[in-house]
GROMACS .gro file of C-alpha atoms in nm:
model
  414
    1UNK     CA    1   0.846  -3.467  -0.711
    2UNK     CA    2   0.845  -3.401  -0.347
    3UNK     CA    3   0.982  -3.122  -0.205
    4UNK     CA    4   1.191  -3.162   0.113
    5UNK     CA    5   1.139  -2.994   0.432
    6UNK     CA    6   1.477  -2.810   0.397
    7UNK     CA    7   1.362  -2.669   0.064
    8UNK     CA    8   1.036  -2.518   0.201
    9UNK     CA    9   1.247  -2.361   0.485
   10UNK     CA   10   1.492  -2.224   0.247
   11UNK     CA   11   1.232  -2.073   0.029
   12UNK     CA   12   1.035  -1.936   0.332
   13UNK     CA   13   1.335  -1.753   0.442
   14UNK     CA   14   1.390  -1.603   0.110
   15UNK     CA   15   1.031  -1.521   0.035
   16UNK     CA   16   1.021  -1.339   0.370
   17UNK     CA   17   1.327  -1.146   0.283
   18UNK     CA   18   1.191  -1.054  -0.039
   19UNK     CA   19   0.843  -0.937   0.115
   20UNK     CA   20   1.049  -0.726   0.367
   21UNK     CA   21   1.263  -0.593   0.083
   22UNK     CA   22   0.975  -0.453  -0.082
   23UNK     CA   23   0.902  -0.210   0.192
   24UNK     CA   24   1.229  -0.045   0.116
   25UNK     CA   25   1.185  -0.036  -0.269
   26UNK     CA   26   1.478   0.033  -0.477
   27UNK     CA   27   1.674   0.234  -0.231
   28UNK     CA   28   1.810  -0.064  -0.036
   29UNK     CA   29   2.070  -0.171  -0.297
   30UNK     CA   30   2.422  -0.221  -0.376
   31UNK     CA   31   2.601  -0.013  -0.635
   32UNK     CA   32   2.309   0.068  -0.850
   33UNK     CA   33   1.919   0.044  -0.803
   34UNK     CA   34   1.900  -0.261  -1.048
   35UNK     CA   35   2.057  -0.457  -0.766
   36UNK     CA   36   1.812  -0.364  -0.496
   37UNK     CA   37   1.742  -0.630  -0.252
   38UNK     CA   38   1.402  -0.696  -0.376
   39UNK     CA   39   1.529  -0.758  -0.753
   40UNK     CA   40   1.796  -0.970  -0.621
   41UNK     CA   41   1.545  -1.196  -0.417
   42UNK     CA   42   1.274  -1.188  -0.700
   43UNK     CA   43   1.382  -1.521  -0.845
   44UNK     CA   44   1.305  -1.700  -0.522
   45UNK     CA   45   0.942  -1.554  -0.542
   46UNK     CA   46   0.917  -1.656  -0.884
   47UNK     CA   47   1.036  -2.015  -0.806
   48UNK     CA   48   0.761  -2.034  -0.536
   49UNK     CA   49   0.485  -1.928  -0.815
   50UNK     CA   50   0.588  -2.212  -1.036
   51UNK     CA   51   0.570  -2.467  -0.733
   52UNK     CA   52   0.229  -2.308  -0.652
   53UNK     CA   53   0.097  -2.322  -1.019
   54UNK     CA   54   0.216  -2.690  -1.089
   55UNK     CA   55   0.253  -2.881  -0.759
   56UNK     CA   56  -0.019  -2.780  -0.516
   57UNK     CA   57  -0.391  -2.762  -0.496
   58UNK     CA   58  -0.567  -2.458  -0.643
   59UNK     CA   59  -0.811  -2.321  -0.409
   60UNK     CA   60  -1.044  -2.056  -0.528
   61UNK     CA   61  -0.918  -1.802  -0.277
   62UNK     CA   62  -0.596  -1.822  -0.455
   63UNK     CA   63  -0.713  -1.885  -0.815
   64UNK     CA   64  -0.954  -1.588  -0.851
   65UNK     CA   65  -0.721  -1.309  -0.727
   66UNK     CA   66  -0.417  -1.465  -0.902
   67UNK     CA   67  -0.594  -1.488  -1.224
   68UNK     CA   68  -0.694  -1.114  -1.214
   69UNK     CA   69  -0.331  -1.027  -1.139
   70UNK     CA   70  -0.214  -1.239  -1.449
   71UNK     CA   71  -0.466  -1.035  -1.671
   72UNK     CA   72  -0.328  -0.711  -1.532
   73UNK     CA   73   0.004  -0.835  -1.629
   74UNK     CA   74  -0.107  -0.932  -1.979
   75UNK     CA   75  -0.281  -0.604  -2.023
   76UNK     CA   76   0.036  -0.431  -1.922
   77UNK     CA   77   0.251  -0.659  -2.144
   78UNK     CA   78   0.018  -0.573  -2.456
   79UNK     CA   79   0.022  -0.200  -2.386
   80UNK     CA   80   0.383  -0.186  -2.335
   81UNK     CA   81   0.458  -0.371  -2.672
   82UNK     CA   82   0.198  -0.134  -2.839
   83UNK     CA   83   0.338   0.191  -2.693
   84UNK     CA   84   0.711   0.075  -2.637
   85UNK     CA   85   0.806   0.333  -2.376
   86UNK     CA   86   1.067   0.273  -2.121
   87UNK     CA   87   0.854   0.398  -1.831
   88UNK     CA   88   0.596   0.137  -1.928
   89UNK     CA   89   0.862  -0.139  -1.917
   90UNK     CA   90   0.938  -0.018  -1.557
   91UNK     CA   91   0.578  -0.038  -1.462
   92UNK     CA   92   0.540  -0.384  -1.608
   93UNK     CA   93   0.837  -0.484  -1.395
   94UNK     CA   94   0.665  -0.363  -1.087
   95UNK     CA   95   0.366  -0.547  -1.171
   96UNK     CA   96   0.539  -0.861  -1.195
   97UNK     CA   97   0.663  -0.768  -0.829
   98UNK     CA   98   0.307  -0.733  -0.716
   99UNK     CA   99   0.218  -1.079  -0.871
  100UNK     CA  100   0.521  -1.252  -0.715
  101UNK     CA  101   0.452  -1.088  -0.366
  102UNK     CA  102   0.112  -1.210  -0.388
  103UNK     CA  103   0.244  -1.570  -0.421
  104UNK     CA  104   0.514  -1.517  -0.176
  105UNK     CA  105   0.249  -1.424   0.089
  106UNK     CA  106   0.029  -1.711   0.007
  107UNK     CA  107   0.307  -1.962   0.019
  108UNK     CA  108   0.440  -1.865   0.365
  109UNK     CA  109   0.075  -1.823   0.516
  110UNK     CA  110  -0.100  -2.104   0.350
  111UNK     CA  111   0.163  -2.370   0.480
  112UNK     CA  112   0.216  -2.179   0.800
  113UNK     CA  113   0.597  -2.170   0.744
  114UNK     CA  114   0.649  -1.917   1.031
  115UNK     CA  115   0.484  -1.874   1.354
  116UNK     CA  116   0.238  -1.589   1.430
  117UNK     CA  117   0.479  -1.455   1.691
  118UNK     CA  118   0.778  -1.443   1.412
  119UNK     CA  119   0.520  -1.267   1.175
  120UNK     CA  120   0.442  -1.023   1.456
  121UNK     CA  121   0.792  -0.938   1.538
  122UNK     CA  122   0.915  -0.940   1.174
  123UNK     CA  123   0.653  -0.691   1.052
  124UNK     CA  124   0.688  -0.494   1.374
  125UNK     CA  125   1.058  -0.448   1.284
  126UNK     CA  126   0.972  -0.327   0.957
  127UNK     CA  127   0.739  -0.062   1.078
  128UNK     CA  128   1.013   0.064   1.327
  129UNK     CA  129   1.276   0.060   1.048
  130UNK     CA  130   1.062   0.273   0.823
  131UNK     CA  131   1.004   0.514   1.116
  132UNK     CA  132   1.381   0.515   1.168
  133UNK     CA  133   1.442   0.599   0.802
  134UNK     CA  134   1.217   0.906   0.866
  135UNK     CA  135   1.427   1.002   1.159
  136UNK     CA  136   1.744   0.961   0.993
  137UNK     CA  137   1.633   1.153   0.703
  138UNK     CA  138   1.519   1.453   0.929
  139UNK     CA  139   1.884   1.430   1.082
  140UNK     CA  140   2.041   1.434   0.734
  141UNK     CA  141   2.236   1.127   0.785
  142UNK     CA  142   2.025   0.883   0.591
  143UNK     CA  143   2.267   0.848   0.290
  144UNK     CA  144   2.560   0.797   0.527
  145UNK     CA  145   2.634   0.472   0.352
  146UNK     CA  146   2.561   0.550  -0.003
  147UNK     CA  147   2.628   0.239  -0.179
  148UNK     CA  148   2.361   0.090   0.036
  149UNK     CA  149   2.104   0.355   0.069
  150UNK     CA  150   2.174   0.621  -0.198
  151UNK     CA  151   1.914   0.898  -0.225
  152UNK     CA  152   1.776   0.949  -0.565
  153UNK     CA  153   1.766   1.292  -0.731
  154UNK     CA  154   1.448   1.481  -0.632
  155UNK     CA  155   1.300   1.800  -0.792
  156UNK     CA  156   1.369   2.121  -0.619
  157UNK     CA  157   1.220   2.147  -0.308
  158UNK     CA  158   1.169   1.766  -0.242
  159UNK     CA  159   1.497   1.775  -0.055
  160UNK     CA  160   1.334   1.894   0.254
  161UNK     CA  161   1.056   1.627   0.258
  162UNK     CA  162   1.062   1.311   0.484
  163UNK     CA  163   0.986   1.049   0.207
  164UNK     CA  164   1.204   0.745   0.348
  165UNK     CA  165   1.253   0.485   0.085
  166UNK     CA  166   0.986   0.610  -0.134
  167UNK     CA  167   0.932   0.883  -0.376
  168UNK     CA  168   0.728   1.130  -0.147
  169UNK     CA  169   0.598   1.166   0.194
  170UNK     CA  170   0.245   1.032   0.120
  171UNK     CA  171   0.391   0.711  -0.010
  172UNK     CA  172   0.592   0.631   0.306
  173UNK     CA  173   0.295   0.735   0.519
  174UNK     CA  174   0.025   0.515   0.361
  175UNK     CA  175   0.263   0.205   0.367
  176UNK     CA  176   0.344   0.256   0.729
  177UNK     CA  177  -0.047   0.303   0.813
  178UNK     CA  178  -0.127  -0.004   0.598
  179UNK     CA  179   0.128  -0.236   0.762
  180UNK     CA  180   0.048  -0.102   1.100
  181UNK     CA  181  -0.326  -0.209   1.054
  182UNK     CA  182  -0.198  -0.563   1.008
  183UNK     CA  183   0.071  -0.560   1.256
  184UNK     CA  184  -0.156  -0.417   1.530
  185UNK     CA  185  -0.425  -0.644   1.475
  186UNK     CA  186  -0.168  -0.937   1.514
  187UNK     CA  187  -0.031  -0.782   1.824
  188UNK     CA  188  -0.388  -0.739   1.961
  189UNK     CA  189  -0.476  -1.097   1.883
  190UNK     CA  190  -0.157  -1.211   2.064
  191UNK     CA  191  -0.204  -0.975   2.356
  192UNK     CA  192   0.102  -0.778   2.338
  193UNK     CA  193   0.028  -0.447   2.494
  194UNK     CA  194   0.374  -0.291   2.503
  195UNK     CA  195   0.428  -0.359   2.132
  196UNK     CA  196   0.098  -0.223   2.055
  197UNK     CA  197   0.199   0.108   2.222
  198UNK     CA  198   0.539   0.104   2.039
  199UNK     CA  199   0.354   0.040   1.707
  200UNK     CA  200   0.114   0.312   1.762
  201UNK     CA  201   0.421   0.539   1.837
  202UNK     CA  202   0.606   0.465   1.524
  203UNK     CA  203   0.315   0.512   1.291
  204UNK     CA  204   0.210   0.836   1.449
  205UNK     CA  205   0.575   0.971   1.414
  206UNK     CA  206   0.562   0.878   1.064
  207UNK     CA  207   0.234   1.005   0.985
  208UNK     CA  208   0.328   1.325   1.161
  209UNK     CA  209   0.657   1.437   0.992
  210UNK     CA  210   0.539   1.310   0.661
  211UNK     CA  211   0.216   1.503   0.715
  212UNK     CA  212  -0.016   1.309   0.496
  213UNK     CA  213  -0.355   1.483   0.615
  214UNK     CA  214  -0.561   1.188   0.504
  215UNK     CA  215  -0.350   0.954   0.697
  216UNK     CA  216  -0.384   1.153   1.027
  217UNK     CA  217  -0.775   1.116   0.968
  218UNK     CA  218  -0.752   0.753   0.875
  219UNK     CA  219  -0.535   0.677   1.175
  220UNK     CA  220  -0.808   0.787   1.388
  221UNK     CA  221  -1.068   0.616   1.202
  222UNK     CA  222  -0.869   0.287   1.229
  223UNK     CA  223  -0.928   0.273   1.593
  224UNK     CA  224  -1.277   0.360   1.554
  225UNK     CA  225  -1.343   0.087   1.306
  226UNK     CA  226  -1.143  -0.149   1.523
  227UNK     CA  227  -1.376  -0.085   1.813
  228UNK     CA  228  -1.690  -0.142   1.593
  229UNK     CA  229  -1.532  -0.481   1.467
  230UNK     CA  230  -1.490  -0.593   1.821
  231UNK     CA  231  -1.840  -0.452   1.932
  232UNK     CA  232  -1.704  -0.247   2.191
  233UNK     CA  233  -1.952   0.019   2.151
  234UNK     CA  234  -1.877   0.230   2.435
  235UNK     CA  235  -1.510   0.237   2.347
  236UNK     CA  236  -1.641   0.330   2.001
  237UNK     CA  237  -1.840   0.631   2.103
  238UNK     CA  238  -1.544   0.756   2.339
  239UNK     CA  239  -1.307   0.719   2.055
  240UNK     CA  240  -1.511   0.885   1.807
  241UNK     CA  241  -1.547   1.192   2.049
  242UNK     CA  242  -1.188   1.189   2.116
  243UNK     CA  243  -1.080   1.189   1.762
  244UNK     CA  244  -1.322   1.465   1.662
  245UNK     CA  245  -1.211   1.671   1.960
  246UNK     CA  246  -0.836   1.619   1.904
  247UNK     CA  247  -0.861   1.709   1.526
  248UNK     CA  248  -1.052   2.028   1.608
  249UNK     CA  249  -0.786   2.114   1.883
  250UNK     CA  250  -0.514   2.018   1.624
  251UNK     CA  251  -0.651   2.223   1.350
  252UNK     CA  252  -0.717   2.533   1.580
  253UNK     CA  253  -0.369   2.500   1.719
  254UNK     CA  254  -0.196   2.466   1.381
  255UNK     CA  255  -0.407   2.742   1.229
  256UNK     CA  256  -0.275   2.985   1.489
  257UNK     CA  257   0.072   2.942   1.381
  258UNK     CA  258  -0.013   2.928   1.015
  259UNK     CA  259   0.217   3.140   0.780
  260UNK     CA  260   0.079   3.217   0.442
  261UNK     CA  261   0.295   3.111   0.139
  262UNK     CA  262   0.568   2.975   0.363
  263UNK     CA  263   0.638   2.606   0.333
  264UNK     CA  264   1.018   2.639   0.348
  265UNK     CA  265   1.076   2.449   0.688
  266UNK     CA  266   0.950   2.098   0.798
  267UNK     CA  267   0.753   2.238   1.088
  268UNK     CA  268   0.619   2.529   0.922
  269UNK     CA  269   0.495   2.326   0.631
  270UNK     CA  270   0.338   2.069   0.859
  271UNK     CA  271   0.160   2.300   1.051
  272UNK     CA  272   0.018   2.470   0.755
  273UNK     CA  273  -0.096   2.139   0.600
  274UNK     CA  274  -0.273   2.042   0.955
  275UNK     CA  275  -0.443   2.378   0.952
  276UNK     CA  276  -0.599   2.271   0.601
  277UNK     CA  277  -0.731   1.937   0.701
  278UNK     CA  278  -1.086   2.053   0.717
  279UNK     CA  279  -1.069   2.167   0.356
  280UNK     CA  280  -0.919   1.829   0.227
  281UNK     CA  281  -1.241   1.756   0.034
  282UNK     CA  282  -1.287   2.094  -0.124
  283UNK     CA  283  -1.249   2.139  -0.505
  284UNK     CA  284  -1.166   2.505  -0.465
  285UNK     CA  285  -0.862   2.417  -0.280
  286UNK     CA  286  -0.535   2.463  -0.478
  287UNK     CA  287  -0.324   2.239  -0.275
  288UNK     CA  288  -0.288   1.862  -0.351
  289UNK     CA  289  -0.606   1.749  -0.190
  290UNK     CA  290  -0.801   1.987  -0.414
  291UNK     CA  291  -0.639   1.885  -0.715
  292UNK     CA  292  -0.739   1.515  -0.644
  293UNK     CA  293  -1.082   1.607  -0.597
  294UNK     CA  294  -1.098   1.817  -0.937
  295UNK     CA  295  -0.925   1.498  -1.089
  296UNK     CA  296  -1.207   1.272  -0.993
  297UNK     CA  297  -1.466   1.530  -1.100
  298UNK     CA  298  -1.282   1.548  -1.433
  299UNK     CA  299  -1.224   1.178  -1.463
  300UNK     CA  300  -1.614   1.109  -1.416
  301UNK     CA  301  -1.714   1.374  -1.653
  302UNK     CA  302  -1.507   1.199  -1.931
  303UNK     CA  303  -1.561   0.845  -1.858
  304UNK     CA  304  -1.666   0.762  -2.201
  305UNK     CA  305  -1.299   0.783  -2.323
  306UNK     CA  306  -1.169   0.485  -2.136
  307UNK     CA  307  -1.260   0.212  -2.381
  308UNK     CA  308  -0.922   0.223  -2.539
  309UNK     CA  309  -0.627   0.138  -2.311
  310UNK     CA  310  -0.357   0.433  -2.294
  311UNK     CA  311  -0.091   0.230  -2.119
  312UNK     CA  312   0.081   0.320  -1.792
  313UNK     CA  313   0.261   0.650  -1.762
  314UNK     CA  314   0.068   0.767  -2.068
  315UNK     CA  315  -0.183   0.997  -1.873
  316UNK     CA  316  -0.094   1.356  -1.985
  317UNK     CA  317  -0.304   1.378  -2.283
  318UNK     CA  318  -0.629   1.289  -2.105
  319UNK     CA  319  -0.566   1.569  -1.843
  320UNK     CA  320  -0.463   1.833  -2.151
  321UNK     CA  321  -0.815   1.988  -2.127
  322UNK     CA  322  -0.867   2.003  -1.761
  323UNK     CA  323  -0.947   2.336  -1.615
  324UNK     CA  324  -0.744   2.321  -1.299
  325UNK     CA  325  -0.389   2.292  -1.203
  326UNK     CA  326  -0.301   1.941  -1.349
  327UNK     CA  327   0.101   1.941  -1.270
  328UNK     CA  328   0.045   1.699  -0.986
  329UNK     CA  329  -0.164   1.438  -1.164
  330UNK     CA  330  -0.070   1.457  -1.525
  331UNK     CA  331   0.199   1.218  -1.493
  332UNK     CA  332   0.070   1.029  -1.175
  333UNK     CA  333  -0.310   1.023  -1.141
  334UNK     CA  334  -0.268   0.963  -0.750
  335UNK     CA  335  -0.545   0.705  -0.745
  336UNK     CA  336  -0.531   0.336  -0.843
  337UNK     CA  337  -0.899   0.362  -0.970
  338UNK     CA  338  -0.799   0.618  -1.220
  339UNK     CA  339  -0.460   0.498  -1.275
  340UNK     CA  340  -0.583   0.129  -1.368
  341UNK     CA  341  -0.870   0.282  -1.588
  342UNK     CA  342  -0.652   0.518  -1.786
  343UNK     CA  343  -0.377   0.270  -1.830
  344UNK     CA  344  -0.599  -0.048  -1.940
  345UNK     CA  345  -0.941   0.099  -2.038
  346UNK     CA  346  -1.274  -0.049  -1.913
  347UNK     CA  347  -1.093  -0.391  -1.875
  348UNK     CA  348  -0.859  -0.225  -1.618
  349UNK     CA  349  -1.156  -0.086  -1.413
  350UNK     CA  350  -1.359  -0.410  -1.425
  351UNK     CA  351  -1.048  -0.618  -1.319
  352UNK     CA  352  -0.982  -0.390  -1.025
  353UNK     CA  353  -1.353  -0.401  -0.921
  354UNK     CA  354  -1.345  -0.782  -0.963
  355UNK     CA  355  -1.020  -0.811  -0.744
  356UNK     CA  356  -1.181  -0.589  -0.455
  357UNK     CA  357  -1.499  -0.810  -0.468
  358UNK     CA  358  -1.304  -1.127  -0.447
  359UNK     CA  359  -1.100  -1.027  -0.132
  360UNK     CA  360  -1.425  -0.886   0.024
  361UNK     CA  361  -1.635  -1.188  -0.048
  362UNK     CA  362  -1.380  -1.441   0.088
  363UNK     CA  363  -1.303  -1.223   0.389
  364UNK     CA  364  -1.657  -1.213   0.493
  365UNK     CA  365  -1.696  -1.575   0.405
  366UNK     CA  366  -1.529  -1.659   0.763
  367UNK     CA  367  -1.622  -1.533   1.103
  368UNK     CA  368  -1.453  -1.216   1.259
  369UNK     CA  369  -1.364  -1.083   0.892
  370UNK     CA  370  -1.109  -0.829   0.987
  371UNK     CA  371  -0.935  -0.818   0.656
  372UNK     CA  372  -1.251  -0.618   0.528
  373UNK     CA  373  -1.122  -0.304   0.733
  374UNK     CA  374  -0.795  -0.336   0.543
  375UNK     CA  375  -0.967  -0.361   0.223
  376UNK     CA  376  -1.163  -0.041   0.282
  377UNK     CA  377  -0.830   0.107   0.397
  378UNK     CA  378  -0.655   0.019   0.091
  379UNK     CA  379  -0.936   0.151  -0.137
  380UNK     CA  380  -0.909   0.485   0.032
  381UNK     CA  381  -0.530   0.495   0.084
  382UNK     CA  382  -0.486   0.404  -0.297
  383UNK     CA  383  -0.607   0.746  -0.375
  384UNK     CA  384  -0.321   0.921  -0.182
  385UNK     CA  385   0.028   0.794  -0.336
  386UNK     CA  386   0.146   0.901  -0.669
  387UNK     CA  387   0.138   0.550  -0.848
  388UNK     CA  388   0.002   0.238  -0.670
  389UNK     CA  389   0.155   0.012  -0.972
  390UNK     CA  390   0.504   0.120  -0.840
  391UNK     CA  391   0.424   0.032  -0.480
  392UNK     CA  392   0.380  -0.362  -0.430
  393UNK     CA  393   0.471  -0.283  -0.060
  394UNK     CA  394   0.128  -0.111  -0.017
  395UNK     CA  395  -0.062  -0.438  -0.116
  396UNK     CA  396   0.132  -0.676   0.106
  397UNK     CA  397  -0.061  -0.597   0.426
  398UNK     CA  398  -0.370  -0.661   0.227
  399UNK     CA  399  -0.239  -1.003   0.137
  400UNK     CA  400  -0.105  -1.090   0.471
  401UNK     CA  401  -0.430  -1.005   0.661
  402UNK     CA  402  -0.643  -1.196   0.401
  403UNK     CA  403  -0.461  -1.509   0.415
  404UNK     CA  404  -0.376  -1.495   0.797
  405UNK     CA  405  -0.737  -1.462   0.876
  406UNK     CA  406  -0.801  -1.786   0.673
  407UNK     CA  407  -0.537  -2.006   0.755
  408UNK     CA  408  -0.397  -1.903   1.102
  409UNK     CA  409  -0.730  -1.799   1.249
  410UNK     CA  410  -0.968  -2.039   1.067
  411UNK     CA  411  -0.903  -2.407   1.055
  412UNK     CA  412  -1.105  -2.495   0.758
  413UNK     CA  413  -1.157  -2.191   0.541
  414UNK     CA  414  -1.441  -2.214   0.279
   0.00000   0.00000   0.00000
């Protein structure tokens, strides 16, 4: 069977729309979240997977990661059938979305179905729309069209947080930052200086209003790594000194306005969090960062318990004996490393390491291996959101950069 150019164009449009819809999760929907844009467009991505699986050559840079994702799906299916909880069925569905997103990206990049210029402006628009969603939420008019963007119920106190289309502020910040890393590189490659400034402004705005402290630091680190990647060593030194000085001034300024025990307003909450950036890695801190540090300590102290899979969303029993505040992590470990290990046992940990090894190896197999920066960022950022399984959008920039480098930049990748 030979596929026509029209079919390819139609599938390309549906796939790029599907990828774009993933960045707005289930919030962009009609009537109910079951009829979200990403669910409606899901069959097109599944059809693409069928085409890739049965009609096209199987390259190693596709087969290896695809096999790992399929094994994750198989483990999720087995544990879901064994435990039979509704939340695990939902996670299985998200893992299907993740696998289909991987295939959709491979499809449009491998066959260059869109120009680099189109990809640049399409994903720049998503960066801007995520920033706009944060701005509209601050103004209180995000749900002005409730049948299209209906806010889901949140625990008390979460109504004041800027989350955009995601479950919490950290989720929005890390997706924005991860997408920025891909789009900014593309804008730099195509010499779009004004667009680069626009992307910086949008991303900085989202990071500041969500106040993900790790994202603030990593936003600065990105430009340092980019200078290192481009071998601009004087710029690297200048940026490093500037970043350190800026963070020091920011922390000092915020500390002078810090109000103990008062997180009632957006501005005051963010000032309090900026003032605590220097304590992010302290296990003595009682905030979310300290809990994450203690979670990792507890995880490695009890690593001998992971031979048997627990299934997704079945983490509470593991944290019952923890001697720190576990309310934040007993339902969501806030680490894909921990989440995959608790869910799928040693097999999940092995698959995750294999996946990152595949991406790193094939990224370094071609000159100017920019995707390695995104791999490093992904590994770090995957420790910030509540659940990476429920966030296929966080993976998309990694897939885009990985295949873009191989098929747009390199004419004959190994």
